[in-house]
Tab-separated table of C-alpha atoms and ligand atoms in Angstrom:
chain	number	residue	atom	x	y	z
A	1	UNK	CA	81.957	11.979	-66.117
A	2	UNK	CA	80.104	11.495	-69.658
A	3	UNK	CA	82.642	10.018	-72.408
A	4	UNK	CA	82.026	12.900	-74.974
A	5	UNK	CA	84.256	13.999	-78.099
A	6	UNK	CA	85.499	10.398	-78.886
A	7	UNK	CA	81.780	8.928	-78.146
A	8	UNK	CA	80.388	11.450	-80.659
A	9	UNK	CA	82.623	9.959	-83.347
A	10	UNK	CA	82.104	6.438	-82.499
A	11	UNK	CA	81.501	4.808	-86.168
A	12	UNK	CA	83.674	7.626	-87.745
A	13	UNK	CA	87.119	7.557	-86.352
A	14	UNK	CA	89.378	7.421	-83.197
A	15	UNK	CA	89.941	10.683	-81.914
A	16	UNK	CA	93.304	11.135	-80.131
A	17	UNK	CA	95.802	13.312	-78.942
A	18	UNK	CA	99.438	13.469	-78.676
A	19	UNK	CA	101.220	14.159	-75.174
A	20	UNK	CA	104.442	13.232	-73.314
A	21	UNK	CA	104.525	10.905	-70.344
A	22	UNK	CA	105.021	13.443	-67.666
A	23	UNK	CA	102.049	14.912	-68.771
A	24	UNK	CA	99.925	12.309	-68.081
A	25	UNK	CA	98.928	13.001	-64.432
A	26	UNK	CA	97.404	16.905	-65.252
A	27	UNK	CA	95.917	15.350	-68.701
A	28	UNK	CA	94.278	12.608	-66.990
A	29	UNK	CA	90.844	13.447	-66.853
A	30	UNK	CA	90.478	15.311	-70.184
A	31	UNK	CA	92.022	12.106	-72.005
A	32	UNK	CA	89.672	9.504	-70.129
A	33	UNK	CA	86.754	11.367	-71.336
A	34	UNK	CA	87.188	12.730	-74.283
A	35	UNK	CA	89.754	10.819	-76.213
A	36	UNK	CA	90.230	7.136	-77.676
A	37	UNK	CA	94.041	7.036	-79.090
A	38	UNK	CA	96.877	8.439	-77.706
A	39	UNK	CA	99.904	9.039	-79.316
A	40	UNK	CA	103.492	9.355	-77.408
A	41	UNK	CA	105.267	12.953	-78.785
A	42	UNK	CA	108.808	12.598	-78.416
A	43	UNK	CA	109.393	9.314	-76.399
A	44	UNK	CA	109.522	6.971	-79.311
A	45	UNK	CA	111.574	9.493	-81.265
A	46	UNK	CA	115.300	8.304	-82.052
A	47	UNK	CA	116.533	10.822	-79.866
A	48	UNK	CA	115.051	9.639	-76.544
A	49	UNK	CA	114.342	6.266	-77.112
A	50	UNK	CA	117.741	4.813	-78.815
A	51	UNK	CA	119.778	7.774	-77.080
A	52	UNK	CA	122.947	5.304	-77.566
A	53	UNK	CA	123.869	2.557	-80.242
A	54	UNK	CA	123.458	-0.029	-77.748
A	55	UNK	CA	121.091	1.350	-75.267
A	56	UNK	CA	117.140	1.897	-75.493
A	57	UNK	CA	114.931	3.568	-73.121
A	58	UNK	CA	111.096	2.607	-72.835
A	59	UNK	CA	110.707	3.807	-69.955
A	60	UNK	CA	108.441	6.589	-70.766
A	61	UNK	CA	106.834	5.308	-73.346
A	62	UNK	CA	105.827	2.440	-71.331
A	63	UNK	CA	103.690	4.389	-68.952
A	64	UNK	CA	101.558	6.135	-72.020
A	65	UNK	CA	101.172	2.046	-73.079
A	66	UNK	CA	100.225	1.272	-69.804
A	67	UNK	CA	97.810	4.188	-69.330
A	68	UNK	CA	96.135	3.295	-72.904
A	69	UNK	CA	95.854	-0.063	-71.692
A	70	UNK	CA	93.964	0.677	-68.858
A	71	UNK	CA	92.070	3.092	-70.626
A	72	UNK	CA	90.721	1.451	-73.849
A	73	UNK	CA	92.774	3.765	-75.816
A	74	UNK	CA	94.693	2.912	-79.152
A	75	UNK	CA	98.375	3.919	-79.663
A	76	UNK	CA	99.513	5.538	-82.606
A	77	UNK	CA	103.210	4.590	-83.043
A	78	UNK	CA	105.310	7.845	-83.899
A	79	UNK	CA	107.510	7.626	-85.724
A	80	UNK	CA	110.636	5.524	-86.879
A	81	UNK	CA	112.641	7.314	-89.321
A	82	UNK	CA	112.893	10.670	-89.055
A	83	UNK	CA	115.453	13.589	-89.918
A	84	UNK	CA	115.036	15.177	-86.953
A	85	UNK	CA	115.313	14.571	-83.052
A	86	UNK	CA	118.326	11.771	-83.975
A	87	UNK	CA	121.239	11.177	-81.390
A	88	UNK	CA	124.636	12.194	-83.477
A	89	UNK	CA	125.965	8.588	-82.816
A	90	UNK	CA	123.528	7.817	-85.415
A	91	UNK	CA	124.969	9.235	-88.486
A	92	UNK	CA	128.675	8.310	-87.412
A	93	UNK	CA	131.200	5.885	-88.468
A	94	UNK	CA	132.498	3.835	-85.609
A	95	UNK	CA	136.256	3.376	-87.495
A	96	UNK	CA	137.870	5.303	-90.030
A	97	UNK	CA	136.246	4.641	-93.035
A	98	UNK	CA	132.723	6.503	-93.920
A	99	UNK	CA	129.682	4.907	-92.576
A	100	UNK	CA	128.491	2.222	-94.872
A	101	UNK	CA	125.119	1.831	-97.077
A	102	UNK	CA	125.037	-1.999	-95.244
A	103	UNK	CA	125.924	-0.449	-92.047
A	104	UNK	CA	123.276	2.390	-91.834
A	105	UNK	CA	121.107	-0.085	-92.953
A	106	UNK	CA	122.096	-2.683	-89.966
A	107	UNK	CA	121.293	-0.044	-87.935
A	108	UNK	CA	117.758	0.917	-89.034
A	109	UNK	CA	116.766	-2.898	-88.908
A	110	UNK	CA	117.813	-2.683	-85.481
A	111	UNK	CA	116.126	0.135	-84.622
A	112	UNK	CA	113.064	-0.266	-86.006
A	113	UNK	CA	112.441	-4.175	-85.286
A	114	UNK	CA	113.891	-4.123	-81.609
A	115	UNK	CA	110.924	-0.981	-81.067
A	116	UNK	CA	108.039	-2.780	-83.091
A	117	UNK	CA	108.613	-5.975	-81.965
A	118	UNK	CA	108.623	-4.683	-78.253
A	119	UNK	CA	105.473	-2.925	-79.045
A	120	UNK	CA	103.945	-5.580	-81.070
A	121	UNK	CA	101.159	-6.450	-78.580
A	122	UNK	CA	100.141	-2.376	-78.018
A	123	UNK	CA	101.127	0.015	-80.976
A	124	UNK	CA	98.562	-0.835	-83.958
A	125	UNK	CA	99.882	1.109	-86.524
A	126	UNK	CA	103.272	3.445	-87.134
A	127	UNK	CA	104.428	6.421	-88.912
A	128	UNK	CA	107.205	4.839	-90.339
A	129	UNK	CA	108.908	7.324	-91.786
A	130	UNK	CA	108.154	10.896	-91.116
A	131	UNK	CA	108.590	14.216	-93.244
A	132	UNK	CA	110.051	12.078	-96.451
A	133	UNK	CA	109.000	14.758	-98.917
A	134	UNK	CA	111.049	17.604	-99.834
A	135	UNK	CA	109.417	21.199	-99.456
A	136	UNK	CA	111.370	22.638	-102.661
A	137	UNK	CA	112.316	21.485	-106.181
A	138	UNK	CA	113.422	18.410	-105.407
A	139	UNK	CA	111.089	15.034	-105.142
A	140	UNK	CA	112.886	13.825	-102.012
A	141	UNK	CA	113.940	15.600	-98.991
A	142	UNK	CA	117.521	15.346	-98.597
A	143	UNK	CA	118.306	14.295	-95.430
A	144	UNK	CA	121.202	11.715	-93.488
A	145	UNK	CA	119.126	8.742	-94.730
A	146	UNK	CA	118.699	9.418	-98.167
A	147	UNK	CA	122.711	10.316	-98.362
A	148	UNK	CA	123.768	7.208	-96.890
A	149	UNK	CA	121.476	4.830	-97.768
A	150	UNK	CA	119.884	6.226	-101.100
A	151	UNK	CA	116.445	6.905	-102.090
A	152	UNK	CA	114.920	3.213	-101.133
A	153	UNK	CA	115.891	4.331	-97.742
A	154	UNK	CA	111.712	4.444	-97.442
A	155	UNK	CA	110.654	1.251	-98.611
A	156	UNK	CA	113.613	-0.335	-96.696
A	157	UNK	CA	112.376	1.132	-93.663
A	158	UNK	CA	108.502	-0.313	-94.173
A	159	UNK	CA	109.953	-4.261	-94.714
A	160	UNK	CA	111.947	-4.097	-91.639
A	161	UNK	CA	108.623	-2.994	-90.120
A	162	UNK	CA	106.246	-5.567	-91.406
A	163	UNK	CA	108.811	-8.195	-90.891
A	164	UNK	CA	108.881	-7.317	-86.891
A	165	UNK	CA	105.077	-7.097	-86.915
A	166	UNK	CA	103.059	-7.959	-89.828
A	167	UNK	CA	99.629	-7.449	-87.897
A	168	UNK	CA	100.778	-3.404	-87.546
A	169	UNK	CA	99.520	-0.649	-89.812
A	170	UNK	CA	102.608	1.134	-91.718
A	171	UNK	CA	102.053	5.040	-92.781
A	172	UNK	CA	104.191	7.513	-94.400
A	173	UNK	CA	103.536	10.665	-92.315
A	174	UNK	CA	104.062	14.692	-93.916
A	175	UNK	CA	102.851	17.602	-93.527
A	176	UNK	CA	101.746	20.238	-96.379
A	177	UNK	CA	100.404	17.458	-98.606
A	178	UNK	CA	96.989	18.361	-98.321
A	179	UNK	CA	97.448	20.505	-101.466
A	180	UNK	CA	100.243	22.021	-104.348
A	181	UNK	CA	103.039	20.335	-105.378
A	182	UNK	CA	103.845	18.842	-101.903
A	183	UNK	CA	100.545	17.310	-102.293
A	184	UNK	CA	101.015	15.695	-105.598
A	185	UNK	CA	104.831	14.670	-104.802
A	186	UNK	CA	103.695	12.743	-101.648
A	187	UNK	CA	100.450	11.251	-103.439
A	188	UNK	CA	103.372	10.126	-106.612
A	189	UNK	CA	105.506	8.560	-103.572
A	190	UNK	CA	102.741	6.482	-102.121
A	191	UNK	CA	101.633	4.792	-105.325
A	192	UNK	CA	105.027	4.185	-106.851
A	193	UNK	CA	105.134	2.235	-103.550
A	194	UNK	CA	102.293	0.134	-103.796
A	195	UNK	CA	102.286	-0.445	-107.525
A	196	UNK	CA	105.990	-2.042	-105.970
A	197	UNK	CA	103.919	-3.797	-102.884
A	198	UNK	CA	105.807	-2.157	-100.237
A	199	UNK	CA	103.720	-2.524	-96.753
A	200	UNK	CA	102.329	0.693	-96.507
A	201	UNK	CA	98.870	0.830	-95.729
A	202	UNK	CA	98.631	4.594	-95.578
A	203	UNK	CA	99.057	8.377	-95.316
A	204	UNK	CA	99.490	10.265	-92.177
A	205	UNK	CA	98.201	13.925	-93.031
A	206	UNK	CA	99.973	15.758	-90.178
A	207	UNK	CA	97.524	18.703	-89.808
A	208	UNK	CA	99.229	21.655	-88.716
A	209	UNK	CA	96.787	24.043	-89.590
A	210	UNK	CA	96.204	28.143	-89.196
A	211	UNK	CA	92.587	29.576	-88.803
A	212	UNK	CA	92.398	30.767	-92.730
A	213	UNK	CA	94.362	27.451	-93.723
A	214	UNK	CA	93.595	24.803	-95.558
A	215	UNK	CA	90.242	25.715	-97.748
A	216	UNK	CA	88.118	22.692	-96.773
A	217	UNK	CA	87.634	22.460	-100.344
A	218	UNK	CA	91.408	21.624	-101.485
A	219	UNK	CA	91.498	19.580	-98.744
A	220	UNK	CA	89.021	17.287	-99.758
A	221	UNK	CA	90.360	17.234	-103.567
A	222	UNK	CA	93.663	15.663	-101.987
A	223	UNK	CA	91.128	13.153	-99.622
A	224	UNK	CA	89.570	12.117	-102.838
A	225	UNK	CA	92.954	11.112	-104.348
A	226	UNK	CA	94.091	9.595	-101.309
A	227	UNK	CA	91.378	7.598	-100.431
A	228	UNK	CA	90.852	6.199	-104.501
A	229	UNK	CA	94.614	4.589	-103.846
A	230	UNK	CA	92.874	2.437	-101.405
A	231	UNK	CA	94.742	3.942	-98.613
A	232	UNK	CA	93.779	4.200	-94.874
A	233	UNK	CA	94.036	8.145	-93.746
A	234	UNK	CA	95.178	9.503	-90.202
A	235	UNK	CA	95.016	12.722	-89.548
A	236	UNK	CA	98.317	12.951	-87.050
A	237	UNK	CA	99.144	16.362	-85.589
A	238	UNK	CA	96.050	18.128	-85.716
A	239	UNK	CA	96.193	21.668	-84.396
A	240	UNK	CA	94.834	24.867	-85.773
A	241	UNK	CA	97.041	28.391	-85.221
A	242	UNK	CA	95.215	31.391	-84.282
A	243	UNK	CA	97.461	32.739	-86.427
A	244	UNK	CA	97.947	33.253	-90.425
A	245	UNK	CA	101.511	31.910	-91.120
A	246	UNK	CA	102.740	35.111	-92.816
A	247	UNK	CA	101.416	36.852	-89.277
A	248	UNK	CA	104.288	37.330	-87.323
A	249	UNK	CA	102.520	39.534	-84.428
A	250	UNK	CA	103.732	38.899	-81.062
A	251	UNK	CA	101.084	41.461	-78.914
A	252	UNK	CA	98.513	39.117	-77.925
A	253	UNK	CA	97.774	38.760	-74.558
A	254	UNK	CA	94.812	36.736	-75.722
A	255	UNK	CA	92.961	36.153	-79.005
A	256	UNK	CA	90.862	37.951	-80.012
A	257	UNK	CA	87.433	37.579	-80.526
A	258	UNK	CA	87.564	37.203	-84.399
A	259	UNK	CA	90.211	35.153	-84.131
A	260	UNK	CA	88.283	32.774	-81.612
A	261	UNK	CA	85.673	32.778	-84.397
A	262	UNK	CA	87.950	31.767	-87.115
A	263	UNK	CA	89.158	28.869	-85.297
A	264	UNK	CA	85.896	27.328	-84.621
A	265	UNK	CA	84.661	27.494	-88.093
A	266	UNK	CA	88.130	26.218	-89.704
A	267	UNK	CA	87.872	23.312	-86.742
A	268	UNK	CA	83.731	22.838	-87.802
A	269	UNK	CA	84.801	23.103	-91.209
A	270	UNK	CA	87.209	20.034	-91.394
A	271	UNK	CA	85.499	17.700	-89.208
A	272	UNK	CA	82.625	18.262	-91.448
A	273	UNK	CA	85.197	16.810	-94.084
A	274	UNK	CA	86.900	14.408	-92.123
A	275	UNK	CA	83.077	12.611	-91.377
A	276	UNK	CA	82.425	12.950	-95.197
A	277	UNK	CA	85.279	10.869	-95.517
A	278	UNK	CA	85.098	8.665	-93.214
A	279	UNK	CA	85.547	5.728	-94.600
A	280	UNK	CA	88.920	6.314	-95.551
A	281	UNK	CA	89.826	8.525	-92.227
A	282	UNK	CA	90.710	6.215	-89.242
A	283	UNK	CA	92.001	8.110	-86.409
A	284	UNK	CA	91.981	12.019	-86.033
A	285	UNK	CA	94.389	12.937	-83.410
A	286	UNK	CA	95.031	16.409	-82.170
A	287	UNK	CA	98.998	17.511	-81.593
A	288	UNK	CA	98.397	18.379	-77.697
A	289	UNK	CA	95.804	18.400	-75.279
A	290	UNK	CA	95.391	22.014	-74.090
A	291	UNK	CA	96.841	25.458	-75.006
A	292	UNK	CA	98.723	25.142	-71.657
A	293	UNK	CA	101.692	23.345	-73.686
A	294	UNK	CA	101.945	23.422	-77.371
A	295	UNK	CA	104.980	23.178	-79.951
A	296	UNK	CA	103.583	26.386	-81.309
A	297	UNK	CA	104.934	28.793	-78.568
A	298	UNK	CA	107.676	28.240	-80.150
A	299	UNK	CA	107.271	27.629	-83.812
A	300	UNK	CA	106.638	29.287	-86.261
A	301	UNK	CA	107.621	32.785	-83.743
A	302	UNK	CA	110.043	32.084	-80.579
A	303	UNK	CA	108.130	32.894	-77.540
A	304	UNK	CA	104.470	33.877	-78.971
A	305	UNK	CA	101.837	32.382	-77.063
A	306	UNK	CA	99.532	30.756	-79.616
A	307	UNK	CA	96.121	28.723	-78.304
A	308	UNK	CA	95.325	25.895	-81.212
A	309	UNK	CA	93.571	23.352	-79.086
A	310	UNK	CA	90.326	22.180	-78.015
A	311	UNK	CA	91.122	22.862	-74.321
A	312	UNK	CA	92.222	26.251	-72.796
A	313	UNK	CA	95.206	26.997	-70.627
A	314	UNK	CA	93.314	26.243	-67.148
A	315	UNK	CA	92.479	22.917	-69.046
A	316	UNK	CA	88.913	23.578	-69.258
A	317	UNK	CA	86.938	22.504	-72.343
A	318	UNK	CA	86.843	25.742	-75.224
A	319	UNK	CA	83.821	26.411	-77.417
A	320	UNK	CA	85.343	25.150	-80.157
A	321	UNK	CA	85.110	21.406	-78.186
A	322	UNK	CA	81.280	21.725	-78.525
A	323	UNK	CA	81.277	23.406	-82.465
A	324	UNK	CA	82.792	19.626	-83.216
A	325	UNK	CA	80.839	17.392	-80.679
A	326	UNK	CA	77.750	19.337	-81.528
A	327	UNK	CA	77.102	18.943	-85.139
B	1	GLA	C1	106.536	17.438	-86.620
B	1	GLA	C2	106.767	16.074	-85.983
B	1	GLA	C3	106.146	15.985	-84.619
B	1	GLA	C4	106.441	17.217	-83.790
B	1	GLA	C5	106.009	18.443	-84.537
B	1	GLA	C6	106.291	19.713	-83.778
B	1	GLA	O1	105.311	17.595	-87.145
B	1	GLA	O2	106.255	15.037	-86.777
B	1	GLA	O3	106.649	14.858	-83.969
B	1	GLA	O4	107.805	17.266	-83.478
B	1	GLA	O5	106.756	18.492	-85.738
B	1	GLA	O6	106.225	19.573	-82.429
């Protein structure tokens, strides 16, 4: 079995992929060989692994650890603080009065230094908080955090984090800030932050992409900014639709040939920009290992089969695999 993708970027970046635990056994293979960094999708979400205020589960997450471990592989930690995926005991008040700035705050300490400090000898680096940006007018998203805690909610969230593990990397992950408004809102965020010195060492460019999105030109006008702050980049959640977003089709057996097309050259295409910059990108990781199982079945059309990864359904390597080992 010859190492391949990850070997071929040896010198650039990690290349990873994101997966769940009980996934592990089918993915085996495919992740020994091709991938260096592996990133746990749900199981270090709020939702699974702080289901109750005083009960964690590592369970799952432990095994992905364990298999890096014995593997060679990095972990990406993902992520603390996010809107979404959170238990409801989270957001409630355990008397009568409304839940407290202090109190939400306890909580978050708790939640993020009992998880980094349990991970402090495996995760190297976190997406601390996740989707902070808001997609309309306003600067912020507004979300249970921000209404409870206020607007430093952020910076709050990346000291607890360097105070449970100093040696980690902190990032602020989003998606849609490759480019527009988004772009220039979450670039604005970041540097208010480190003109302040909070611990963040970087951006996490999520990288849910569609075959005729992003131009590989704006994208590397926002890689430019990024990487004159200084910061470290990750590309997070790569994965690149067969479909337009406005395309809202739902006939497909199976794409077709044009669309195959499309996807290798928007998949050639970034890569090329990704090694351009590679001394600001660290780690490209891919959201999934193989069409078999992908969030975007289900998003942004219930029930349309979609195939954005490098590995079909019967978990055998695509063409677009070789288009970015063979450059
Ligand atoms: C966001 C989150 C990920 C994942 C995807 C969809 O991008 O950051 O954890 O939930 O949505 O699956």
């Amino acid at each position: 079995m010859k190492p391949m993708l990850h070997k071929k970027y040896k010198g650039y970046f990690d290349v990873g992929a994101a997966l769940e635990a009980k996934n592990l056994g089918k993915y085996e293979e495919i992740l020994k060989q091709h991938f260096n960094s592996i990133t746990p999708e749900n199981e270090l979400k709020f939702l699974i692994v702080h289901p109750q205020i005083a009960e964690y589960n590592f369970t799952d997450c432990d095994k992905l650890v364990e298999f890096a471990y014995e593997n060679n592989q990095h972990i990406r930690g993902h992520t603390l603080i996010w809107h979404n995926q959170v238990p409801d005991w989270l957001f409630e008040s355990t008397g009568a009065l409304s839940l407290s700035r202090n109190e939400m705050l306890r909580r978050m300490e708790n939640h993020i230094q009992t998880i980094v400090d349990r991970y402090k000898d495996s995760i190297y680096c976190w997406d601390v908080v996740n989707e902070a940006i808001d997609d309309g007018n306003d600067f912020l998203r507004n979300n249970k955090w921000k209404e409870i805690i206020g607007d430093d909610y952020i910076e709050k969230a990346f000291y607890y984090a360097y105070e449970a593990n100093p040696k980690a990397l902190f990032f602020l992950n989003e998606y849609n800030c490759e480019s527009g408004a988004k772009g220039d809102k979450t670039y604005d965020l970041i540097k208010q932050m480190r003109i302040k010195g909070v611990p963040i060492d970087g951006i996490g460019i999520q990288g849910h992409y569609q075959v005729d999105y992003p131009s590989a030109d704006s994208f590397r006008v926002m890689l430019e900014k990024y990487s004159r702050l200084g910061l470290k980049i990750h590309i997070t959640e790569l994965d690149v639709s067969m479909f337009s977003y406005q395309d809202r089709r739902v006939d497909l057996p199976e794409p077709s040939k044009e669309m195959i097309e499309k996807q290798i050259e928007k998949y050639s295409s970034l890569f090329k920009v990704f090694r351009e910059y590679k001394d600001s990108i660290d780690s490209v990781t891919l959201w999934g290992v193989a069409d078999d199982c992908t969030w975007l079945d289900s998003s942004p059309v219930k029930e349309r089969k979609d195939w954005p990864l490098l590995f079909d359904q019967d978990l055998n390597p695509k063409e677009v695999l070789y288009s970015i080992i063979n450059w």
